[in-house]
Amino acid sequence: LNYPTAQFLISAPTLALCPDDTGAEVAFAGRSNAGKSSAINALTQQNALARTSRTPGRTQLINFFSIMNDESRRLVDLPGYGYAKVPESVKLEWQKHLAEYLRNRFSLRGLVLLMDVRHPLTEFDQMMLDYADQREMPVHILLTKADKLKKGPASAALQKVRSSLKEWEDLVSVQLFSSLKRDGVDTLSQKLNQWLYT
Ligand code: GDP
């Protein structure tokens, strides 16, 4: 497990201000409250990282973390989508930067898309899948807070999401995840290793 070595690198408001577009990175996206900070904490075994990303003023920035002191291997925490009480014009501005990053970032190897297992495939999620599809970039879906469902309903939810994404099965993988129980962390790590180190 390399991910506990993750360190905050930089926050960028726009693609132009991101670190050099070399090496490899994996980005995390999700609607706000999907459990993104908790998942990053579970993966890295550090509470400070996602807290950094949540510092007021940083929540709408693209936050970069290096792995194993190597700035050419990065985790990227994308702005949470759906935070209430910001003007529409500001939301549109964030969406523009997010789209710009997802479309043009060369070193981006894959997208981890987090969805609450009880409310998967929202309009935002579809939008993220479309960006990934446009550049044939792989997406790994975490169905978060799996501990909130019993085993049967959780695996039913997993199957349902898998079958509704059947046309994209070459590019999309799906797993259950619980930060609370630390379930699914190893599967996630393996996927990240595959994207970042091969
Ligand atoms: P973010 O806005 O996507 O970063 O979401 P957070 O990680 O802050 O989580 C949102 C809420 O869901 C918080 O109240 C968390 O405690 C809760 N939560 C996150 N992950 C889990 C989980 O695996 N299980 C349960 N039961 N609750 C979780």
Tab-separated table of N, CA, C and O in Angstrom, residues 15-129:
chain	number	residue	atom	x	y	z
A	15	LEU	N	-7.130	24.671	-15.030
A	15	LEU	CA	-6.209	23.729	-15.673
A	15	LEU	C	-4.835	24.362	-15.865
A	15	LEU	O	-3.808	23.722	-15.653
A	16	ALA	N	-4.825	25.617	-16.236
A	16	ALA	CA	-3.562	26.296	-16.528
A	16	ALA	C	-2.642	26.328	-15.309
A	16	ALA	O	-1.426	26.379	-15.448
A	17	LEU	N	-3.226	26.311	-14.104
A	17	LEU	CA	-2.419	26.424	-12.887
A	17	LEU	C	-2.134	25.070	-12.227
A	17	LEU	O	-1.571	25.017	-11.134
A	18	CYS	N	-2.500	23.982	-12.898
A	18	CYS	CA	-2.217	22.645	-12.369
A	18	CYS	C	-0.716	22.361	-12.484
A	18	CYS	O	-0.024	23.013	-13.259
A	19	PRO	N	-0.201	21.364	-11.709
A	19	PRO	CA	1.211	20.994	-11.868
A	19	PRO	C	1.476	20.529	-13.305
A	19	PRO	O	0.532	20.229	-14.035
A	20	ASP	N	2.745	20.439	-13.658
A	20	ASP	CA	3.123	19.974	-14.996
A	20	ASP	C	2.346	18.720	-15.361
A	20	ASP	O	2.208	17.822	-14.543
A	21	ASP	N	1.919	18.687	-16.605
A	21	ASP	CA	1.065	17.590	-17.053
A	21	ASP	C	1.916	16.407	-17.531
A	21	ASP	O	1.851	16.000	-18.687
A	22	THR	N	2.726	15.873	-16.620
A	22	THR	CA	3.575	14.725	-16.952
A	22	THR	C	3.368	13.654	-15.884
A	22	THR	O	2.777	13.934	-14.840
A	23	GLY	N	3.855	12.451	-16.119
A	23	GLY	CA	3.653	11.373	-15.167
A	23	GLY	C	2.228	10.850	-15.269
A	23	GLY	O	1.645	10.840	-16.352
A	24	ALA	N	1.664	10.451	-14.129
A	24	ALA	CA	0.335	9.846	-14.139
A	24	ALA	C	-0.445	10.289	-12.914
A	24	ALA	O	0.105	10.426	-11.830
A	25	GLU	N	-1.735	10.527	-13.121
A	25	GLU	CA	-2.583	10.855	-11.974
A	25	GLU	C	-3.958	10.218	-12.101
A	25	GLU	O	-4.398	9.853	-13.197
A	26	VAL	N	-4.620	10.086	-10.960
A	26	VAL	CA	-5.979	9.553	-10.891
A	26	VAL	C	-6.820	10.564	-10.137
A	26	VAL	O	-6.413	11.055	-9.081
A	27	ALA	N	-7.980	10.896	-10.682
A	27	ALA	CA	-8.832	11.905	-10.047
A	27	ALA	C	-10.046	11.268	-9.383
A	27	ALA	O	-10.575	10.259	-9.856
A	28	PHE	N	-10.468	11.875	-8.283
A	28	PHE	CA	-11.652	11.448	-7.542
A	28	PHE	C	-12.750	12.496	-7.722
A	28	PHE	O	-12.510	13.680	-7.489
A	29	ALA	N	-13.930	12.035	-8.124
A	29	ALA	CA	-15.046	12.961	-8.302
A	29	ALA	C	-16.300	12.389	-7.664
A	29	ALA	O	-16.461	11.176	-7.550
A	30	GLY	N	-17.165	13.272	-7.253
A	30	GLY	CA	-18.439	12.814	-6.689
A	30	GLY	C	-19.286	13.996	-6.297
A	30	GLY	O	-18.759	15.092	-6.077
A	31	ARG	N	-20.565	13.770	-6.225
A	31	ARG	CA	-21.449	14.807	-5.697
A	31	ARG	C	-21.042	15.079	-4.253
A	31	ARG	O	-20.566	14.176	-3.579
A	32	SER	N	-21.282	16.267	-3.785
A	32	SER	CA	-20.937	16.547	-2.398
A	32	SER	C	-21.779	15.618	-1.520
A	32	SER	O	-22.923	15.298	-1.859
A	33	ASN	N	-21.154	15.133	-0.464
A	33	ASN	CA	-21.791	14.190	0.463
A	33	ASN	C	-21.784	12.737	-0.031
A	33	ASN	O	-22.313	11.861	0.641
A	34	ALA	N	-21.173	12.485	-1.183
A	34	ALA	CA	-21.100	11.101	-1.682
A	34	ALA	C	-20.143	10.255	-0.839
A	34	ALA	O	-20.194	9.027	-0.885
A	35	GLY	N	-19.270	10.936	-0.077
A	35	GLY	CA	-18.320	10.198	0.759
A	35	GLY	C	-16.904	10.257	0.209
A	35	GLY	O	-16.071	9.415	0.552
A	36	LYS	N	-16.616	11.269	-0.590
A	36	LYS	CA	-15.299	11.377	-1.229
A	36	LYS	C	-14.187	11.616	-0.201
A	36	LYS	O	-13.164	10.933	-0.234
A	37	SER	N	-14.384	12.571	0.698
A	37	SER	CA	-13.338	12.838	1.707
A	37	SER	C	-13.092	11.603	2.556
A	37	SER	O	-11.939	11.254	2.831
A	38	SER	N	-14.174	10.951	2.968
A	38	SER	CA	-14.019	9.754	3.815
A	38	SER	C	-13.271	8.660	3.069
A	38	SER	O	-12.447	7.952	3.664
A	39	ALA	N	-13.533	8.509	1.780
A	39	ALA	CA	-12.862	7.466	0.999
A	39	ALA	C	-11.375	7.788	0.844
A	39	ALA	O	-10.529	6.895	0.975
A	40	ILE	N	-11.056	9.044	0.594
A	40	ILE	CA	-9.645	9.430	0.472
A	40	ILE	C	-8.937	9.221	1.811
A	40	ILE	O	-7.817	8.725	1.867
A	41	ASN	N	-9.626	9.532	2.891
A	41	ASN	CA	-9.058	9.275	4.226
A	41	ASN	C	-8.811	7.782	4.449
A	41	ASN	O	-7.766	7.399	4.980
A	42	ALA	N	-9.779	6.962	4.051
A	42	ALA	CA	-9.647	5.514	4.259
A	42	ALA	C	-8.488	4.969	3.427
A	42	ALA	O	-7.705	4.143	3.896
A	43	LEU	N	-8.367	5.451	2.217
A	43	LEU	CA	-7.307	4.991	1.317
A	43	LEU	C	-5.924	5.377	1.829
A	43	LEU	O	-4.986	4.583	1.792
A	44	THR	N	-5.803	6.615	2.278
A	44	THR	CA	-4.490	7.140	2.651
A	44	THR	C	-4.212	6.972	4.145
A	44	THR	O	-3.103	7.260	4.592
A	45	GLN	N	-5.237	6.535	4.887
A	45	GLN	CA	-5.129	6.396	6.342
A	45	GLN	C	-4.693	7.702	7.005
A	45	GLN	O	-3.954	7.703	7.985
A	46	GLN	N	-5.113	8.804	6.417
A	46	GLN	CA	-4.800	10.104	7.006
A	46	GLN	C	-6.051	10.959	6.947
A	46	GLN	O	-6.698	11.019	5.914
A	47	ASN	N	-6.316	11.647	8.033
A	47	ASN	CA	-7.473	12.541	8.008
A	47	ASN	C	-7.118	13.910	7.471
A	47	ASN	O	-7.981	14.653	7.047
A	48	ALA	N	-5.837	14.222	7.471
A	48	ALA	CA	-5.442	15.586	7.132
A	48	ALA	C	-5.633	15.913	5.660
A	48	ALA	O	-5.919	17.044	5.314
A	49	LEU	N	-5.496	14.904	4.791
A	49	LEU	CA	-5.520	15.191	3.360
A	49	LEU	C	-6.853	15.737	2.902
A	49	LEU	O	-6.934	16.800	2.310
A	50	ALA	N	-7.900	14.962	3.169
A	50	ALA	CA	-9.203	15.410	2.708
A	50	ALA	C	-9.623	16.666	3.467
A	50	ALA	O	-10.349	17.498	2.941
A	51	ARG	N	-9.107	16.815	4.687
A	51	ARG	CA	-9.408	18.037	5.418
A	51	ARG	C	-8.809	19.240	4.675
A	51	ARG	O	-9.444	20.264	4.537
A	52	THR	N	-7.599	19.026	4.177
A	52	THR	CA	-6.971	20.079	3.377
A	52	THR	C	-7.899	20.496	2.246
A	52	THR	O	-8.120	21.684	2.008
A	53	SER	N	-8.447	19.478	1.592
A	53	SER	CA	-9.312	19.764	0.450
A	53	SER	C	-10.595	20.465	0.858
A	53	SER	O	-11.264	21.069	0.042
A	54	ARG	N	-10.962	20.302	2.118
A	54	ARG	CA	-12.245	20.860	2.546
A	54	ARG	C	-12.086	22.217	3.196
A	54	ARG	O	-13.067	22.843	3.576
A	55	THR	N	-10.856	22.669	3.359
A	55	THR	CA	-10.633	23.986	3.917
A	55	THR	C	-11.438	24.989	3.106
A	55	THR	O	-11.342	24.982	1.883
A	56	PRO	N	-12.235	25.819	3.760
A	56	PRO	CA	-13.040	26.765	2.989
A	56	PRO	C	-12.148	27.527	2.022
A	56	PRO	O	-11.049	27.921	2.371
A	57	GLY	N	-12.604	27.679	0.831
A	57	GLY	CA	-11.775	28.337	-0.171
A	57	GLY	C	-11.018	27.326	-1.021
A	57	GLY	O	-10.625	27.619	-2.127
A	58	ARG	N	-10.842	26.118	-0.466
A	58	ARG	CA	-10.157	25.097	-1.268
A	58	ARG	C	-11.125	24.074	-1.826
A	58	ARG	O	-10.742	23.254	-2.659
A	59	THR	N	-12.355	24.095	-1.352
A	59	THR	CA	-13.295	23.053	-1.764
A	59	THR	C	-13.579	23.127	-3.258
A	59	THR	O	-13.969	22.139	-3.849
A	60	GLN	N	-13.402	24.287	-3.842
A	60	GLN	CA	-13.690	24.390	-5.267
A	60	GLN	C	-12.426	24.459	-6.101
A	60	GLN	O	-12.439	24.905	-7.237
A	61	LEU	N	-11.320	24.012	-5.503
A	61	LEU	CA	-10.077	23.942	-6.252
A	61	LEU	C	-9.784	22.488	-6.589
A	61	LEU	O	-10.329	21.576	-5.985
A	62	ILE	N	-8.913	22.294	-7.539
A	62	ILE	CA	-8.436	20.959	-7.869
A	62	ILE	C	-7.226	20.717	-6.969
A	62	ILE	O	-6.241	21.446	-7.049
A	63	ASN	N	-7.356	19.729	-6.059
A	63	ASN	CA	-6.308	19.506	-5.059
A	63	ASN	C	-5.444	18.302	-5.438
A	63	ASN	O	-5.969	17.216	-5.667
A	64	PHE	N	-4.139	18.508	-5.468
A	64	PHE	CA	-3.195	17.471	-5.897
A	64	PHE	C	-2.408	16.922	-4.715
A	64	PHE	O	-1.955	17.690	-3.861
A	65	PHE	N	-2.220	15.586	-4.715
A	65	PHE	CA	-1.423	14.907	-3.693
A	65	PHE	C	-0.386	14.037	-4.388
A	65	PHE	O	-0.710	13.355	-5.362
A	66	SER	N	0.843	14.050	-3.889
A	66	SER	CA	1.867	13.169	-4.456
A	66	SER	C	1.885	11.871	-3.667
A	66	SER	O	1.466	11.822	-2.504
A	67	ILE	N	2.379	10.808	-4.289
A	67	ILE	CA	2.477	9.510	-3.630
A	67	ILE	C	3.951	9.135	-3.523
A	67	ILE	O	4.693	9.284	-4.492
A	68	MET	N	4.362	8.637	-2.377
A	68	MET	CA	5.741	8.197	-2.137
A	68	MET	C	6.759	9.276	-2.503
A	68	MET	O	7.786	8.975	-3.130
A	69	ASN	N	6.432	10.523	-2.145
A	69	ASN	CA	7.366	11.612	-2.399
A	69	ASN	C	7.715	11.793	-3.869
A	69	ASN	O	8.754	12.362	-4.202
A	70	ASP	N	6.839	11.287	-4.719
A	70	ASP	CA	7.110	11.309	-6.154
A	70	ASP	C	6.026	12.169	-6.808
A	70	ASP	O	4.877	11.765	-6.902
A	71	GLU	N	6.413	13.341	-7.256
A	71	GLU	CA	5.413	14.264	-7.798
A	71	GLU	C	4.891	13.833	-9.162
A	71	GLU	O	3.972	14.444	-9.696
A	72	SER	N	5.481	12.771	-9.708
A	72	SER	CA	4.987	12.302	-11.001
A	72	SER	C	3.882	11.258	-10.853
A	72	SER	O	3.345	10.770	-11.844
A	73	ARG	N	3.538	10.892	-9.613
A	73	ARG	CA	2.399	9.997	-9.354
A	73	ARG	C	1.470	10.712	-8.405
A	73	ARG	O	1.840	10.971	-7.270
A	74	ARG	N	0.276	11.032	-8.884
A	74	ARG	CA	-0.583	11.931	-8.099
A	74	ARG	C	-2.014	11.418	-7.942
A	74	ARG	O	-2.568	10.799	-8.850
A	75	LEU	N	-2.588	11.746	-6.783
A	75	LEU	CA	-4.033	11.628	-6.588
A	75	LEU	C	-4.594	13.045	-6.694
A	75	LEU	O	-3.960	14.000	-6.257
A	76	VAL	N	-5.780	13.160	-7.260
A	76	VAL	CA	-6.369	14.479	-7.478
A	76	VAL	C	-7.783	14.481	-6.930
A	76	VAL	O	-8.601	13.630	-7.292
A	77	ASP	N	-8.037	15.406	-6.025
A	77	ASP	CA	-9.373	15.539	-5.443
A	77	ASP	C	-10.085	16.671	-6.198
A	77	ASP	O	-9.715	17.833	-6.067
A	78	LEU	N	-11.075	16.295	-6.978
A	78	LEU	CA	-11.792	17.307	-7.769
A	78	LEU	C	-12.850	17.993	-6.918
A	78	LEU	O	-13.327	17.430	-5.934
A	79	PRO	N	-13.247	19.201	-7.282
A	79	PRO	CA	-14.251	19.919	-6.497
A	79	PRO	C	-15.525	19.090	-6.339
A	79	PRO	O	-15.986	18.474	-7.289
A	80	GLY	N	-16.044	19.043	-5.124
A	80	GLY	CA	-17.323	18.382	-4.883
A	80	GLY	C	-18.405	19.153	-5.614
A	80	GLY	O	-18.367	20.376	-5.666
A	81	TYR	N	-19.330	18.429	-6.164
A	81	TYR	CA	-20.356	19.075	-6.962
A	81	TYR	C	-21.651	19.118	-6.162
A	81	TYR	O	-21.978	18.146	-5.481
A	82	GLY	N	-22.347	20.215	-6.217
A	82	GLY	CA	-23.647	20.269	-5.583
A	82	GLY	C	-23.662	20.978	-4.252
A	82	GLY	O	-24.666	20.937	-3.548
A	83	TYR	N	-22.547	21.588	-3.860
A	83	TYR	CA	-22.595	22.399	-2.646
A	83	TYR	C	-23.640	23.490	-2.827
A	83	TYR	O	-23.647	24.199	-3.838
A	84	ALA	N	-24.503	23.603	-1.869
A	84	ALA	CA	-25.632	24.535	-1.975
A	84	ALA	C	-25.151	25.974	-1.809
A	84	ALA	O	-23.976	26.230	-1.572
A	85	LYS	N	-26.050	26.875	-1.959
A	85	LYS	CA	-25.850	28.277	-1.576
A	85	LYS	C	-24.653	28.946	-2.243
A	85	LYS	O	-23.941	29.725	-1.618
A	86	VAL	N	-24.396	28.603	-3.477
A	86	VAL	CA	-23.487	29.456	-4.237
A	86	VAL	C	-24.254	29.896	-5.488
A	86	VAL	O	-25.093	29.162	-5.995
A	87	PRO	N	-23.973	31.094	-5.937
A	87	PRO	CA	-24.711	31.608	-7.100
A	87	PRO	C	-24.508	30.719	-8.325
A	87	PRO	O	-23.463	30.095	-8.487
A	88	GLU	N	-25.505	30.679	-9.160
A	88	GLU	CA	-25.472	29.869	-10.381
A	88	GLU	C	-24.243	30.193	-11.234
A	88	GLU	O	-23.601	29.301	-11.789
A	89	SER	N	-23.891	31.464	-11.271
A	89	SER	CA	-22.753	31.868	-12.111
A	89	SER	C	-21.456	31.229	-11.608
A	89	SER	O	-20.602	30.827	-12.387
A	90	VAL	N	-21.343	31.109	-10.270
A	90	VAL	CA	-20.153	30.487	-9.688
A	90	VAL	C	-20.130	28.993	-10.010
A	90	VAL	O	-19.106	28.421	-10.391
A	91	LYS	N	-21.304	28.350	-9.902
A	91	LYS	CA	-21.396	26.917	-10.230
A	91	LYS	C	-20.979	26.654	-11.670
A	91	LYS	O	-20.265	25.691	-11.953
A	92	LEU	N	-21.431	27.510	-12.547
A	92	LEU	CA	-21.089	27.331	-13.965
A	92	LEU	C	-19.593	27.473	-14.190
A	92	LEU	O	-19.002	26.755	-14.990
A	93	GLU	N	-19.006	28.388	-13.447
A	93	GLU	CA	-17.560	28.604	-13.544
A	93	GLU	C	-16.807	27.331	-13.102
A	93	GLU	O	-15.883	26.882	-13.773
A	94	TRP	N	-17.222	26.724	-11.969
A	94	TRP	CA	-16.594	25.474	-11.497
A	94	TRP	C	-16.728	24.387	-12.543
A	94	TRP	O	-15.792	23.655	-12.809
A	95	GLN	N	-17.942	24.274	-13.084
A	95	GLN	CA	-18.185	23.210	-14.067
A	95	GLN	C	-17.287	23.373	-15.268
A	95	GLN	O	-16.810	22.399	-15.840
A	96	LYS	N	-17.052	24.616	-15.641
A	96	LYS	CA	-16.196	24.904	-16.781
A	96	LYS	C	-14.767	24.404	-16.512
A	96	LYS	O	-14.165	23.748	-17.352
A	97	HIS	N	-14.270	24.687	-15.303
A	97	HIS	CA	-12.899	24.273	-14.975
A	97	HIS	C	-12.790	22.754	-14.851
A	97	HIS	O	-11.795	22.166	-15.258
A	98	LEU	N	-13.828	22.157	-14.295
A	98	LEU	CA	-13.865	20.696	-14.157
A	98	LEU	C	-13.843	20.049	-15.538
A	98	LEU	O	-13.062	19.132	-15.806
A	99	ALA	N	-14.674	20.543	-16.429
A	99	ALA	CA	-14.757	20.000	-17.787
A	99	ALA	C	-13.426	20.184	-18.515
A	99	ALA	O	-12.941	19.283	-19.201
A	100	GLU	N	-12.831	21.337	-18.314
A	100	GLU	CA	-11.555	21.644	-18.964
A	100	GLU	C	-10.483	20.647	-18.500
A	100	GLU	O	-9.728	20.102	-19.305
A	101	TYR	N	-10.474	20.406	-17.196
A	101	TYR	CA	-9.511	19.458	-16.632
A	101	TYR	C	-9.764	18.050	-17.192
A	101	TYR	O	-8.849	17.380	-17.664
A	102	LEU	N	-11.011	17.601	-17.128
A	102	LEU	CA	-11.327	16.223	-17.533
A	102	LEU	C	-11.090	15.995	-19.019
A	102	LEU	O	-10.680	14.916	-19.436
A	103	ARG	N	-11.324	17.004	-19.808
A	103	ARG	CA	-11.153	16.844	-21.252
A	103	ARG	C	-9.701	16.872	-21.676
A	103	ARG	O	-9.296	16.178	-22.586
A	104	ASN	N	-8.914	17.715	-21.005
A	104	ASN	CA	-7.597	18.041	-21.558
A	104	ASN	C	-6.396	17.549	-20.773
A	104	ASN	O	-5.278	17.652	-21.259
A	105	ARG	N	-6.607	17.038	-19.589
A	105	ARG	CA	-5.456	16.681	-18.763
A	105	ARG	C	-4.843	15.387	-19.289
A	105	ARG	O	-5.413	14.306	-19.133
A	106	PHE	N	-3.686	15.487	-19.865
A	106	PHE	CA	-3.047	14.362	-20.539
A	106	PHE	C	-2.643	13.262	-19.557
A	106	PHE	O	-2.801	12.074	-19.833
A	107	SER	N	-2.103	13.645	-18.393
A	107	SER	CA	-1.593	12.642	-17.455
A	107	SER	C	-2.701	11.933	-16.663
A	107	SER	O	-2.422	11.020	-15.891
A	108	LEU	N	-3.939	12.342	-16.880
A	108	LEU	CA	-5.060	11.714	-16.164
A	108	LEU	C	-5.321	10.318	-16.731
A	108	LEU	O	-5.721	10.163	-17.883
A	109	ARG	N	-5.082	9.289	-15.902
A	109	ARG	CA	-5.188	7.900	-16.364
A	109	ARG	C	-6.549	7.279	-16.102
A	109	ARG	O	-6.916	6.296	-16.729
A	110	GLY	N	-7.230	7.808	-15.105
A	110	GLY	CA	-8.515	7.213	-14.778
A	110	GLY	C	-9.255	8.077	-13.770
A	110	GLY	O	-8.660	8.932	-13.112
A	111	LEU	N	-10.552	7.843	-13.700
A	111	LEU	CA	-11.415	8.616	-12.816
A	111	LEU	C	-12.074	7.672	-11.814
A	111	LEU	O	-12.660	6.654	-12.204
A	112	VAL	N	-11.945	7.991	-10.533
A	112	VAL	CA	-12.699	7.269	-9.508
A	112	VAL	C	-13.954	8.095	-9.240
A	112	VAL	O	-13.865	9.263	-8.848
A	113	LEU	N	-15.101	7.504	-9.510
A	113	LEU	CA	-16.366	8.232	-9.385
A	113	LEU	C	-17.143	7.650	-8.214
A	113	LEU	O	-17.450	6.457	-8.196
A	114	LEU	N	-17.407	8.505	-7.217
A	114	LEU	CA	-18.065	8.035	-6.000
A	114	LEU	C	-19.542	8.359	-6.016
A	114	LEU	O	-19.944	9.480	-6.339
A	115	MET	N	-20.335	7.340	-5.663
A	115	MET	CA	-21.782	7.519	-5.607
A	115	MET	C	-22.299	6.843	-4.346
A	115	MET	O	-21.874	5.723	-4.040
A	116	ASP	N	-23.187	7.473	-3.672
A	116	ASP	CA	-23.868	6.832	-2.538
A	116	ASP	C	-24.606	5.603	-3.078
A	116	ASP	O	-25.368	5.712	-4.038
A	117	VAL	N	-24.345	4.438	-2.493
A	117	VAL	CA	-24.933	3.181	-2.987
A	117	VAL	C	-26.469	3.256	-3.047
A	117	VAL	O	-27.098	2.558	-3.836
A	118	ARG	N	-27.035	4.146	-2.251
A	118	ARG	CA	-28.501	4.262	-2.226
A	118	ARG	C	-29.025	5.226	-3.283
A	118	ARG	O	-30.227	5.259	-3.555
A	119	HIS	N	-28.117	6.028	-3.890
A	119	HIS	CA	-28.553	6.998	-4.914
A	119	HIS	C	-27.547	7.065	-6.053
A	119	HIS	O	-26.913	8.106	-6.265
A	120	PRO	N	-27.352	5.952	-6.766
A	120	PRO	CA	-26.321	5.973	-7.811
A	120	PRO	C	-26.803	6.629	-9.106
A	120	PRO	O	-28.010	6.824	-9.294
A	121	LEU	N	-25.833	6.953	-9.958
A	121	LEU	CA	-26.093	7.414	-11.317
A	121	LEU	C	-26.999	8.641	-11.395
A	121	LEU	O	-27.989	8.649	-12.117
A	122	THR	N	-26.619	9.650	-10.652
A	122	THR	CA	-27.305	10.940	-10.741
A	122	THR	C	-26.919	11.617	-12.059
A	122	THR	O	-26.061	11.134	-12.795
A	123	GLU	N	-27.546	12.734	-12.288
A	123	GLU	CA	-27.251	13.512	-13.497
A	123	GLU	C	-25.767	13.897	-13.536
A	123	GLU	O	-25.115	13.843	-14.581
A	124	PHE	N	-25.231	14.263	-12.371
A	124	PHE	CA	-23.803	14.590	-12.287
A	124	PHE	C	-22.939	13.389	-12.676
A	124	PHE	O	-21.975	13.521	-13.435
A	125	ASP	N	-23.308	12.213	-12.165
A	125	ASP	CA	-22.541	11.004	-12.466
A	125	ASP	C	-22.551	10.715	-13.970
A	125	ASP	O	-21.523	10.358	-14.549
A	126	GLN	N	-23.709	10.891	-14.578
A	126	GLN	CA	-23.810	10.666	-16.032
A	126	GLN	C	-22.911	11.630	-16.783
A	126	GLN	O	-22.264	11.274	-17.775
A	127	MET	N	-22.869	12.861	-16.297
A	127	MET	CA	-22.038	13.874	-16.938
A	127	MET	C	-20.554	13.460	-16.852
A	127	MET	O	-19.813	13.547	-17.833
A	128	MET	N	-20.137	12.971	-15.695
A	128	MET	CA	-18.748	12.518	-15.523
A	128	MET	C	-18.453	11.332	-16.449
A	128	MET	O	-17.396	11.260	-17.071
A	129	LEU	N	-19.410	10.403	-16.535
A	129	LEU	CA	-19.229	9.239	-17.413
A	129	LEU	C	-19.108	9.684	-18.871
A	129	LEU	O	-18.321	9.120	-19.638
